[in-house]
Coordinates of C-alpha atoms in Angstrom, one line a residue:
M1 CA 25.3 -1.1 88.3
A2 CA 24.6 -2.9 85.0
N3 CA 25.7 -1.3 81.7
K4 CA 23.1 1.3 80.9
N5 CA 23.9 1.1 77.2
L6 CA 22.9 -2.5 77.1
F7 CA 19.9 -2.4 79.3
Q8 CA 18.0 0.8 78.4
S9 CA 14.3 1.0 79.0
T10 CA 12.2 1.0 75.8
R11 CA 8.8 2.5 75.2
G12 CA 5.9 0.7 73.6
K13 CA 5.7 -3.0 72.7
M14 CA 8.7 -5.3 73.0
L15 CA 10.5 -5.4 69.6
P16 CA 11.1 -8.7 67.8
K17 CA 14.7 -9.5 66.8
A18 CA 15.5 -9.5 63.2
D19 CA 15.9 -13.1 62.0
A20 CA 17.1 -12.6 58.4
L21 CA 19.2 -10.6 56.0
N22 CA 17.5 -9.1 53.0
E23 CA 19.0 -9.3 49.5
A24 CA 20.9 -6.0 50.1
G25 CA 22.5 -7.3 53.2
G26 CA 20.4 -5.4 55.8
R27 CA 18.6 -6.6 58.8
A28 CA 15.1 -8.0 58.1
Y29 CA 12.3 -10.3 59.1
S30 CA 11.6 -13.4 57.2
F31 CA 8.0 -14.4 56.3
D32 CA 6.6 -17.8 57.0
A33 CA 6.2 -20.2 54.1
K34 CA 2.6 -19.2 53.3
H35 CA 3.2 -15.5 53.4
A36 CA 6.4 -15.8 51.3
L37 CA 4.6 -18.0 48.7
A38 CA 1.8 -15.5 48.4
L39 CA 4.3 -12.6 48.0
Y40 CA 6.2 -14.4 45.2
A41 CA 2.9 -15.5 43.5
S42 CA 1.6 -11.9 43.5
T43 CA 4.8 -10.1 42.5
G44 CA 7.1 -12.6 40.8
C45 CA 7.3 -12.8 37.0
L46 CA 10.2 -15.3 36.9
N47 CA 12.5 -12.7 35.3
G48 CA 15.7 -11.3 36.8
T49 CA 15.2 -8.5 39.3
F50 CA 17.6 -5.9 40.8
Y51 CA 18.8 -8.4 43.4
A52 CA 17.8 -11.9 42.2
S53 CA 18.0 -13.9 39.0
A54 CA 15.0 -15.7 37.5
A55 CA 16.5 -19.1 38.5
E56 CA 16.8 -18.0 42.1
Q57 CA 13.1 -16.9 42.1
L58 CA 12.1 -20.3 40.8
D59 CA 14.1 -22.1 43.4
K60 CA 12.5 -20.0 46.2
V61 CA 9.0 -20.6 44.9
L62 CA 9.5 -24.3 44.8
Y63 CA 11.1 -24.2 48.2
F64 CA 8.1 -22.4 49.7
C65 CA 5.7 -24.8 47.9
A66 CA 7.4 -27.7 49.5
R67 CA 6.6 -26.2 52.9
C68 CA 2.9 -25.4 52.2
E69 CA -0.1 -27.7 52.1
P70 CA -1.4 -28.4 48.6
E71 CA -4.7 -26.7 49.5
F72 CA -2.9 -23.4 50.2
I73 CA -1.0 -23.7 47.0
A74 CA -4.2 -24.1 45.1
K75 CA -5.9 -21.1 46.8
T76 CA -2.8 -19.0 46.2
A77 CA -2.9 -19.9 42.5
V78 CA -6.5 -18.8 42.3
Y79 CA -5.8 -15.6 44.2
A80 CA -2.8 -14.7 42.1
R81 CA -4.7 -15.2 38.8
E82 CA -8.2 -13.8 39.7
K83 CA -7.1 -11.0 42.1
G84 CA -3.5 -10.4 41.2
F85 CA -3.9 -10.8 37.5
M86 CA -0.6 -12.7 37.3
K87 CA 0.3 -15.2 34.6
D88 CA 3.5 -17.2 35.0
L89 CA 3.3 -17.9 38.8
P90 CA -0.3 -19.2 38.8
A91 CA 0.6 -21.5 36.0
L92 CA 3.7 -22.7 37.9
L93 CA 1.6 -23.4 41.0
C94 CA -0.8 -25.4 38.9
A95 CA 2.2 -27.4 37.6
V96 CA 3.3 -28.0 41.1
L97 CA -0.1 -29.3 42.0
A98 CA 0.0 -31.7 39.0
V99 CA 2.7 -33.5 41.0
R100 CA 1.6 -32.8 44.6
S101 CA -2.2 -33.0 44.3
P102 CA -3.8 -33.7 40.9
E103 CA -7.3 -33.7 42.5
L104 CA -6.9 -30.1 43.6
L105 CA -5.5 -29.2 40.3
E106 CA -8.7 -30.5 38.7
K107 CA -10.7 -28.2 41.0
I108 CA -8.9 -25.0 40.1
F109 CA -7.7 -25.7 36.5
D110 CA -10.4 -23.8 34.6
R111 CA -10.2 -20.8 37.0
V112 CA -6.5 -20.4 36.6
I113 CA -5.9 -21.7 33.1
D114 CA -8.4 -19.3 31.5
N115 CA -6.9 -18.6 28.1
G116 CA -4.5 -20.0 25.5
R117 CA -1.4 -18.3 26.9
M118 CA -2.0 -19.8 30.4
L119 CA -2.5 -23.2 28.9
R120 CA 0.8 -23.0 27.0
N121 CA 2.5 -21.7 30.1
F122 CA 1.2 -24.7 32.1
V123 CA 2.3 -27.3 29.6
Q124 CA 5.7 -25.6 29.1
M125 CA 6.4 -25.6 32.8
I126 CA 5.6 -29.2 33.3
R127 CA 7.5 -30.3 30.2
S128 CA 10.6 -28.4 31.4
G129 CA 11.0 -30.8 34.3
A130 CA 11.3 -27.9 36.8
V131 CA 8.5 -29.3 39.1
G132 CA 9.8 -32.9 39.2
R133 CA 8.3 -34.5 36.1
K134 CA 8.6 -34.0 32.3
S135 CA 5.4 -35.6 31.1
L136 CA 1.9 -34.3 31.7
G137 CA 0.6 -37.5 33.3
S138 CA -2.9 -38.9 32.9
L139 CA -5.0 -36.4 34.8
P140 CA -3.2 -33.2 33.7
K141 CA -3.3 -34.6 30.1
R142 CA -7.1 -35.1 30.4
L143 CA -7.6 -31.6 31.8
V144 CA -5.7 -30.1 28.9
R145 CA -7.6 -32.2 26.4
Q146 CA -11.0 -31.3 28.0
W147 CA -10.0 -27.6 28.0
I148 CA -9.3 -27.8 24.2
E149 CA -12.4 -29.7 23.5
R150 CA -14.6 -27.2 25.4
R151 CA -13.3 -24.2 23.4
K152 CA -15.4 -23.1 20.5
D153 CA -13.8 -23.3 17.1
E154 CA -13.2 -19.6 16.8
Q155 CA -11.8 -19.4 20.3
L156 CA -9.3 -22.2 19.6
F157 CA -8.1 -20.5 16.4
R158 CA -7.6 -17.2 18.3
D159 CA -5.6 -19.2 21.0
S160 CA -3.2 -20.4 18.3
V161 CA -1.1 -17.2 18.6
G162 CA 2.2 -18.0 20.4
N163 CA 5.0 -20.5 20.5
T164 CA 7.2 -22.7 22.7
P165 CA 5.0 -24.6 22.9
S166 CA 2.5 -23.6 20.2
L167 CA -1.1 -24.7 20.5
A168 CA -0.4 -27.1 17.7
D169 CA 2.3 -28.7 19.9
V170 CA -0.2 -29.1 22.7
V171 CA -2.8 -30.6 20.4
K172 CA -0.2 -33.2 19.3
M173 CA 0.6 -34.0 22.9
V174 CA -2.9 -34.6 24.2
H175 CA -4.8 -35.9 21.0
P176 CA -8.2 -34.3 21.5
K177 CA -11.0 -36.1 19.7
P178 CA -12.9 -34.0 17.2
Q179 CA -16.7 -34.2 17.7
T180 CA -17.6 -32.6 14.4
P181 CA -16.2 -32.5 10.8
E182 CA -15.5 -28.8 11.4
R183 CA -13.4 -29.5 14.5
E184 CA -11.6 -32.3 12.7
A185 CA -10.6 -29.9 9.9
L186 CA -9.5 -27.3 12.4
Y187 CA -7.2 -29.7 14.2
G188 CA -5.7 -30.7 10.9
Y189 CA -5.2 -27.1 10.0
L190 CA -3.5 -26.3 13.3
I191 CA -1.0 -29.2 13.2
G192 CA -0.3 -28.9 9.5
R193 CA -2.0 -32.1 8.3
N194 CA -4.4 -32.7 5.4
H195 CA -7.8 -31.3 6.1
D196 CA -11.0 -30.3 4.4
A197 CA -10.5 -26.5 3.8
E198 CA -14.3 -26.1 3.2
R199 CA -15.0 -27.4 6.7
L200 CA -12.8 -24.8 8.4
P201 CA -14.5 -22.2 10.5
F202 CA -15.4 -19.1 8.6
I203 CA -12.9 -16.9 10.4
V204 CA -10.1 -19.3 9.4
Q205 CA -11.2 -19.3 5.7
E206 CA -11.5 -15.5 5.8
Y207 CA -7.9 -15.2 7.2
E208 CA -6.5 -17.6 4.6
D209 CA -8.2 -15.8 1.8
F210 CA -6.8 -12.5 3.0
K211 CA -3.2 -14.0 3.2
R212 CA -3.5 -15.4 -0.3
I213 CA -4.6 -12.1 -1.8
A214 CA -1.8 -10.2 0.0
S215 CA 0.8 -12.8 -1.2
E216 CA -0.4 -12.2 -4.8
G217 CA 0.1 -8.5 -4.4
G218 CA -3.6 -7.8 -4.3
V219 CA -5.5 -5.6 -1.9
S220 CA -8.4 -7.0 0.2
Q221 CA -10.6 -4.2 1.6
E222 CA -11.9 -6.2 4.6
I223 CA -9.6 -7.1 7.4
P224 CA -10.5 -10.5 9.0
D225 CA -11.4 -10.4 12.6
V226 CA -8.4 -12.3 13.9
P227 CA -5.8 -11.7 16.6
F228 CA -3.8 -8.5 16.0
Q229 CA -0.5 -10.5 16.0
M230 CA -1.5 -12.4 12.9
L231 CA -1.7 -9.3 10.8
T232 CA 1.3 -7.1 11.8
S233 CA 3.7 -8.6 9.4
M234 CA 1.5 -7.8 6.4
N235 CA 1.7 -4.6 4.3
L236 CA -1.6 -3.0 5.3
S237 CA -3.2 0.2 4.1
T238 CA -4.2 3.0 6.4
A239 CA -7.9 2.1 5.9
Q240 CA -7.1 -1.5 6.9
W241 CA -5.2 -0.3 10.0
A242 CA -8.3 1.7 10.9
Q243 CA -10.4 -1.4 10.6
I244 CA -8.0 -3.2 13.1
A245 CA -8.3 -0.3 15.5
E246 CA -12.1 -0.3 15.2
K247 CA -12.4 -4.1 16.0
A248 CA -9.5 -4.3 18.5
S249 CA -9.9 -5.6 22.0
W250 CA -9.4 -3.2 25.0
Q251 CA -5.9 -4.6 25.7
T252 CA -4.9 -4.5 22.0
T253 CA -6.0 -0.9 21.8
R254 CA -4.1 0.1 24.9
M255 CA -0.9 -1.5 23.8
N256 CA -0.9 -0.2 20.2
L257 CA -1.9 3.4 20.3
N258 CA 1.5 4.5 18.8
T259 CA 1.2 1.8 16.2
F260 CA -2.2 3.1 15.1
A261 CA -0.9 6.7 15.1
R262 CA 2.2 5.7 13.0
H263 CA -0.1 4.2 10.4
G264 CA -2.3 7.2 10.1
V265 CA -5.4 5.8 11.9
F266 CA -5.8 9.1 13.9
G267 CA -5.1 11.3 10.9
G268 CA -1.4 12.1 11.5
A269 CA 1.5 11.5 9.1
V270 CA 2.2 8.0 7.9
V271 CA 5.9 7.3 8.3
E272 CA 7.0 4.4 6.2
K273 CA 10.1 2.6 7.5
S274 CA 12.6 0.4 5.8
H275 CA 13.9 -2.8 7.3
R276 CA 17.0 -1.0 8.5
E277 CA 15.0 1.8 10.0
K278 CA 13.0 -0.7 12.0
R279 CA 16.2 -1.7 13.7
Q280 CA 17.4 1.9 14.3
T281 CA 14.9 4.7 13.9
S282 CA 16.1 7.3 11.4
R283 CA 16.5 10.8 12.7
I284 CA 15.4 12.3 9.4
A285 CA 12.2 10.2 9.6
D286 CA 11.6 11.3 13.2
R287 CA 12.0 15.0 12.2
F288 CA 9.7 14.5 9.2
A289 CA 7.0 12.8 11.4
R290 CA 7.2 15.6 14.0
S291 CA 7.0 18.3 11.3
C292 CA 4.0 16.6 9.6
T293 CA 2.3 16.2 13.0
K294 CA 2.8 19.9 13.8
V295 CA 1.2 20.8 10.4
W296 CA -1.6 18.3 11.1
K297 CA -2.3 19.9 14.5
A298 CA -2.1 23.5 13.0
L299 CA -4.8 22.5 10.5
G300 CA -7.2 21.7 13.3
G301 CA -6.0 18.4 14.8
I302 CA -8.2 15.4 14.0
P303 CA -9.5 15.4 10.4
S304 CA -13.3 15.1 10.2
D305 CA -13.1 11.8 8.5
K306 CA -10.9 10.4 11.4
L307 CA -13.1 11.8 14.2
G308 CA -15.3 8.7 14.2
I309 CA -12.5 6.2 14.8
V310 CA -10.8 8.4 17.4
K311 CA -14.1 8.6 19.3
T312 CA -14.5 4.8 19.0
V313 CA -11.0 4.3 20.5
C314 CA -11.7 6.8 23.3
D315 CA -15.0 5.2 24.2
R316 CA -13.4 1.8 24.4
L317 CA -10.6 2.9 26.6
R318 CA -12.9 4.5 29.2
D319 CA -15.5 1.7 29.1
E320 CA -15.9 0.5 32.7
K321 CA -16.9 -3.0 31.8
E322 CA -14.0 -3.5 29.3
I323 CA -11.5 -2.2 31.9
A324 CA -12.8 -4.7 34.4
R325 CA -12.8 -7.6 31.9
S326 CA -9.3 -6.8 30.7
K327 CA -7.8 -7.4 34.2
V328 CA -5.5 -4.4 33.6
F329 CA -2.9 -3.3 36.0
P330 CA -3.2 0.4 36.8
Y331 CA 0.4 0.8 36.0
Q332 CA -0.2 -0.4 32.5
L333 CA -2.5 2.5 31.9
L334 CA 0.2 4.8 33.2
A335 CA 2.7 3.2 30.9
A336 CA 0.4 3.7 27.9
Y337 CA 0.0 7.4 28.9
L338 CA 3.7 8.0 29.3
N339 CA 4.6 6.3 26.1
T340 CA 2.2 8.3 23.9
S341 CA 2.3 12.0 23.0
E342 CA 0.6 14.4 20.6
T343 CA 4.0 14.8 18.9
D344 CA 3.9 11.1 18.0
G345 CA 0.4 11.6 16.5
V346 CA -1.8 10.3 19.4
P347 CA -4.5 12.9 19.8
R348 CA -5.1 14.6 23.1
M349 CA -8.6 13.0 23.2
V350 CA -7.1 9.6 23.3
R351 CA -4.6 10.5 26.1
N352 CA -7.4 12.1 28.1
A353 CA -9.3 8.8 27.7
L354 CA -6.4 7.0 29.2
Q355 CA -6.6 9.3 32.2
D356 CA -10.3 8.6 32.5
A357 CA -9.5 4.9 32.4
M358 CA -7.0 5.3 35.2
E359 CA -9.7 7.0 37.4
I360 CA -12.0 4.0 36.7
A361 CA -9.4 1.3 37.2
T362 CA -8.5 2.7 40.7
Q363 CA -12.0 3.7 41.8
N364 CA -11.9 1.1 44.6
V365 CA -9.4 3.2 46.6
P366 CA -10.8 3.6 50.1
K367 CA -11.8 6.9 51.6
I368 CA -9.9 7.0 54.9
D369 CA -10.9 8.8 58.0
G370 CA -7.9 10.3 59.8
K371 CA -4.4 11.3 58.9
V372 CA -2.7 9.3 56.2
F373 CA 1.0 9.1 55.3
V374 CA 2.3 7.4 52.1
F375 CA 6.0 6.5 52.0
V376 CA 7.3 6.1 48.5
D377 CA 10.6 4.3 48.0
V378 CA 12.5 6.2 45.3
S379 CA 15.9 4.4 45.9
G380 CA 18.1 3.0 43.1
S381 CA 16.7 -0.5 43.2
M382 CA 13.2 0.9 42.6
H383 CA 14.3 2.0 39.2
S384 CA 14.5 -1.6 37.9
A385 CA 11.7 -3.0 35.7
I386 CA 8.6 -4.0 37.7
T387 CA 8.3 -7.3 35.9
G388 CA 12.0 -8.1 35.9
I389 CA 14.7 -8.2 33.2
R390 CA 14.2 -10.5 30.2
K391 CA 16.3 -10.0 27.1
G392 CA 14.3 -8.4 24.3
S393 CA 11.1 -7.9 26.3
T394 CA 12.0 -6.0 29.5
S395 CA 9.2 -3.7 30.6
K396 CA 9.8 0.1 30.5
V397 CA 7.7 0.4 33.7
R398 CA 9.8 0.5 36.8
C399 CA 9.1 -0.3 40.4
I400 CA 9.2 3.4 41.3
D401 CA 6.5 4.0 38.6
V402 CA 4.1 1.6 40.5
A403 CA 5.0 3.1 43.9
A404 CA 4.3 6.6 42.6
L405 CA 1.0 5.5 41.1
V406 CA -0.1 4.1 44.4
A407 CA 0.7 7.3 46.2
A408 CA -0.9 9.5 43.6
T409 CA -4.1 7.3 43.7
L410 CA -4.4 7.5 47.5
L411 CA -3.9 11.2 47.4
R412 CA -6.6 11.6 44.8
K413 CA -9.2 10.0 47.0
N414 CA -7.8 11.3 50.3
P415 CA -6.7 14.9 49.6
E416 CA -5.1 15.4 53.1
T417 CA -2.7 12.6 52.5
V418 CA 1.0 13.5 53.2
V419 CA 3.4 12.0 50.6
V420 CA 6.9 11.3 51.9
P421 CA 9.4 10.0 49.3
F422 CA 12.5 8.3 50.7
E423 CA 15.9 6.8 49.7
S424 CA 18.8 7.3 52.0
K425 CA 16.9 10.3 53.4
A426 CA 13.2 11.2 53.6
F427 CA 11.4 14.5 52.8
R428 CA 7.9 15.7 52.4
Y429 CA 6.7 16.4 48.9
D430 CA 3.8 18.6 48.1
L431 CA 1.4 17.5 45.4
N432 CA -1.9 19.0 44.3
P433 CA -4.6 16.4 45.1
R434 CA -6.8 18.0 42.4
D435 CA -4.2 17.1 39.7
T436 CA -4.8 13.9 37.9
I437 CA -3.3 10.6 39.1
M438 CA -1.1 10.6 36.0
T439 CA 0.2 14.1 36.6
N440 CA 1.2 13.5 40.2
A441 CA 2.7 10.0 39.5
E442 CA 4.8 11.5 36.8
K443 CA 6.2 14.1 39.3
L444 CA 7.2 11.5 41.8
M445 CA 8.9 9.3 39.2
K446 CA 11.3 12.1 38.4
L447 CA 12.7 12.4 41.9
P448 CA 16.4 11.7 42.5
C449 CA 17.4 8.3 43.8
G450 CA 20.0 7.0 46.3
G451 CA 20.4 4.1 48.8
T452 CA 17.6 2.5 50.6
N453 CA 16.6 3.5 54.2
C454 CA 13.1 2.3 55.0
S455 CA 13.2 3.8 58.5
A456 CA 14.0 7.3 57.3
P457 CA 10.3 8.5 56.7
L458 CA 9.3 7.3 60.2
A459 CA 12.3 8.9 61.7
L460 CA 11.3 12.2 60.0
L461 CA 7.8 12.0 61.5
N462 CA 9.2 11.3 64.9
K463 CA 11.6 14.2 64.6
Q464 CA 8.7 16.5 63.7
N465 CA 6.6 15.0 66.5
E466 CA 3.8 14.0 64.1
T467 CA 0.8 11.8 64.8
G468 CA -1.3 9.8 62.3
D469 CA -3.8 7.0 61.8
L470 CA -2.5 5.1 58.7
I471 CA 0.9 4.7 57.2
V472 CA 1.4 3.0 53.8
Y473 CA 4.8 1.9 52.6
V474 CA 5.3 1.1 48.9
S475 CA 8.8 -0.4 48.6
D476 CA 10.9 -3.4 47.7
N477 CA 11.9 -3.6 51.4
E478 CA 15.6 -3.8 50.6
S479 CA 16.7 -1.4 53.3
W480 CA 20.4 -1.5 54.3
I481 CA 21.6 2.0 55.2
D482 CA 19.8 1.8 58.6
S483 CA 21.2 -1.5 59.6
P484 CA 23.5 -1.1 62.6
R485 CA 26.1 -3.5 61.2
Y486 CA 25.8 -4.1 57.5
G487 CA 25.7 -7.8 56.8
C488 CA 24.7 -8.8 60.4
F489 CA 21.3 -9.4 61.8
G490 CA 22.1 -10.6 65.3
G491 CA 21.2 -8.8 68.4
G492 CA 18.2 -6.5 67.6
A493 CA 15.2 -5.3 65.7
T494 CA 15.2 -3.4 62.4
E495 CA 15.4 0.4 62.7
T496 CA 12.0 0.6 61.0
M497 CA 10.5 -1.3 63.9
R498 CA 12.2 0.9 66.4
Q499 CA 10.9 4.1 64.7
W500 CA 7.4 2.6 64.4
N501 CA 7.4 1.8 68.1
A502 CA 8.3 5.4 68.8
F503 CA 5.6 6.7 66.5
K504 CA 3.0 4.4 68.2
T505 CA 3.7 6.1 71.6
R506 CA 2.0 9.2 70.2
S507 CA -0.5 7.4 67.9
P508 CA -1.4 4.2 69.7
H509 CA -4.2 3.3 67.3
A510 CA -2.2 3.8 64.2
K511 CA -1.8 1.0 61.6
M512 CA 0.8 0.4 59.0
V513 CA 0.4 -1.3 55.6
C514 CA 3.6 -2.4 53.9
I515 CA 3.0 -3.0 50.2
D516 CA 5.9 -5.1 48.7
I517 CA 6.2 -5.0 44.9
Q518 CA 9.2 -7.3 44.5
P519 CA 9.6 -11.0 45.2
Y520 CA 12.3 -11.1 47.8
G521 CA 10.6 -12.7 50.8
T522 CA 11.6 -10.4 53.7
T523 CA 10.2 -7.3 55.4
Q524 CA 11.4 -4.4 57.5
A525 CA 8.3 -4.5 59.7
K526 CA 7.3 -7.7 61.5
E527 CA 3.7 -8.8 60.9
R528 CA 1.5 -8.2 63.9
S529 CA -1.9 -6.7 64.7
D530 CA -1.0 -3.2 63.8
I531 CA 1.3 -4.1 60.8
I532 CA 0.0 -5.8 57.7
N533 CA 2.3 -6.9 54.9
V534 CA 0.8 -7.4 51.5
G535 CA 2.2 -7.9 48.0
G536 CA 1.2 -7.2 44.4
F537 CA 0.6 -4.4 42.0
S538 CA -3.0 -4.9 40.9
D539 CA -5.8 -2.7 42.2
Q540 CA -6.4 -5.5 44.8
V541 CA -4.0 -3.8 47.1
F542 CA -6.5 -0.9 47.6
N543 CA -9.1 -3.4 48.8
L544 CA -6.6 -4.8 51.3
I545 CA -5.8 -1.2 52.5
A546 CA -9.6 -0.7 53.0
D547 CA -9.8 -4.0 55.0
V548 CA -7.0 -2.7 57.3
V549 CA -8.7 0.6 57.8
N550 CA -11.9 -1.3 58.7
G551 CA -10.2 -3.3 61.4
A552 CA -8.3 -6.2 59.7
G553 CA -5.6 -7.7 61.9
E554 CA -2.5 -9.8 61.9
N555 CA -2.0 -12.2 58.9
H556 CA -5.0 -10.6 57.1
W557 CA -3.6 -11.2 53.6
V558 CA -2.8 -14.9 54.1
N559 CA -6.2 -15.3 55.9
T560 CA -7.9 -13.6 52.9
I561 CA -6.3 -16.2 50.6
E562 CA -7.3 -19.1 52.8
T563 CA -11.0 -18.0 52.6
I564 CA -11.1 -18.7 48.9
E565 CA -13.5 -21.5 48.0
L566 CA -12.0 -24.2 45.7

């Protein structure tokens, strides 16, 4: 008789053999070039991650681009920018198209390169030589020149924030032709050449007058309506900081709540810091700020003369149109909430407005009929920065923060959802669905971490003989503990696929959505009609979950990208 250990009968569908090793050395399934490119474009920030360097990510993206048709590259760039709200990767894909298919680049250029930062990213990436050329070339140069010429004077001045390359560098490269004396003066101003100052746009003249008065030790009462970054180095009064807060954009407001509080905009103590204290915060200054804030709160919280600006900030933060226009990631609202406190002088009204904004930013979460399980990866690698590691600018927001947010958001809309965190082991975790998204996400973020075992939550459900309709994984997919032989993928399926097959014998109509939030290019669950792999951390993932619930099948994510009209 044949060896029973080798030829056991299996229940359910035939299991595909693992064909790759993931970055942690465990068994995995590789994506085809299209799916892999979409994953990198939607999650990659070209910074070092827990398992891969920035250079390795760049090499992978270029490798997958070489194996995809230019049309799919173009559609992926549009998707990553318009739906995924990404910056670096869409610009890189445009740079690739500048070499592979300039005519397609022309079709998508204005949709992807939609602000000054994106323009500078695009030029920088081409000039680096990373995509196979170091000069813009005739058509890309024309597209950049036309982009500059179509901008209004005020827009162009606002776009001038940033370096390497600066907007002035770009202007020098492409030589746009001024159509008016005002534009001629502006180009001269930007590149540091002689110009007619009286012809400059009013906003530029106003800014220069403000700088001159400040340099002479005078005080100008009116703050010019210029980008926030142009003013931060100046010695501004509390009243001037209040003007900045009143005029600030939605994103500037979200990112600078602590700055506004520190300068007394909300009525708390103003803590002046020396140059040395800016490098290392003084404990004495911190204690002073906290004691002043306690007194401020004891006296009634927000002073009456500050209530107007506080309400303005709150109304802006919870403005539905502004939230949509800002292309905010839900996790960025979570970061703003976690990084502010009443102790630091940010009023409770403002923090509540951030919670309101979170509810609005995630309102497209689907209502799901049936039993839902959300598996939240809390392993060690998930404690790395979501946008990768970059010296001097690494985000404080971690992968686990994003995973926790997805789980808390689904629970909010679907109160019967069962949340199952996992690392080397899995366990159920009771959360109150009536608590805010922020509250529940914060609880999940504090769970202890360990190794990665993606099959553990499914094994737990199988052990408890559970049934269900939808399973949602949020992970970096770097499972290794459940690999039969660490460092070897020959001979069988991943343990996640084995456990999923067992679960399906009890729930034959169940579907699984695997949300990958890191750019590694492998999965623990092979794509098929009941398993959909998607990537990204914008609210677009909730639309994709809704599509799966409504019947979407195999390769749905790639098919969605391919439907984009160029």
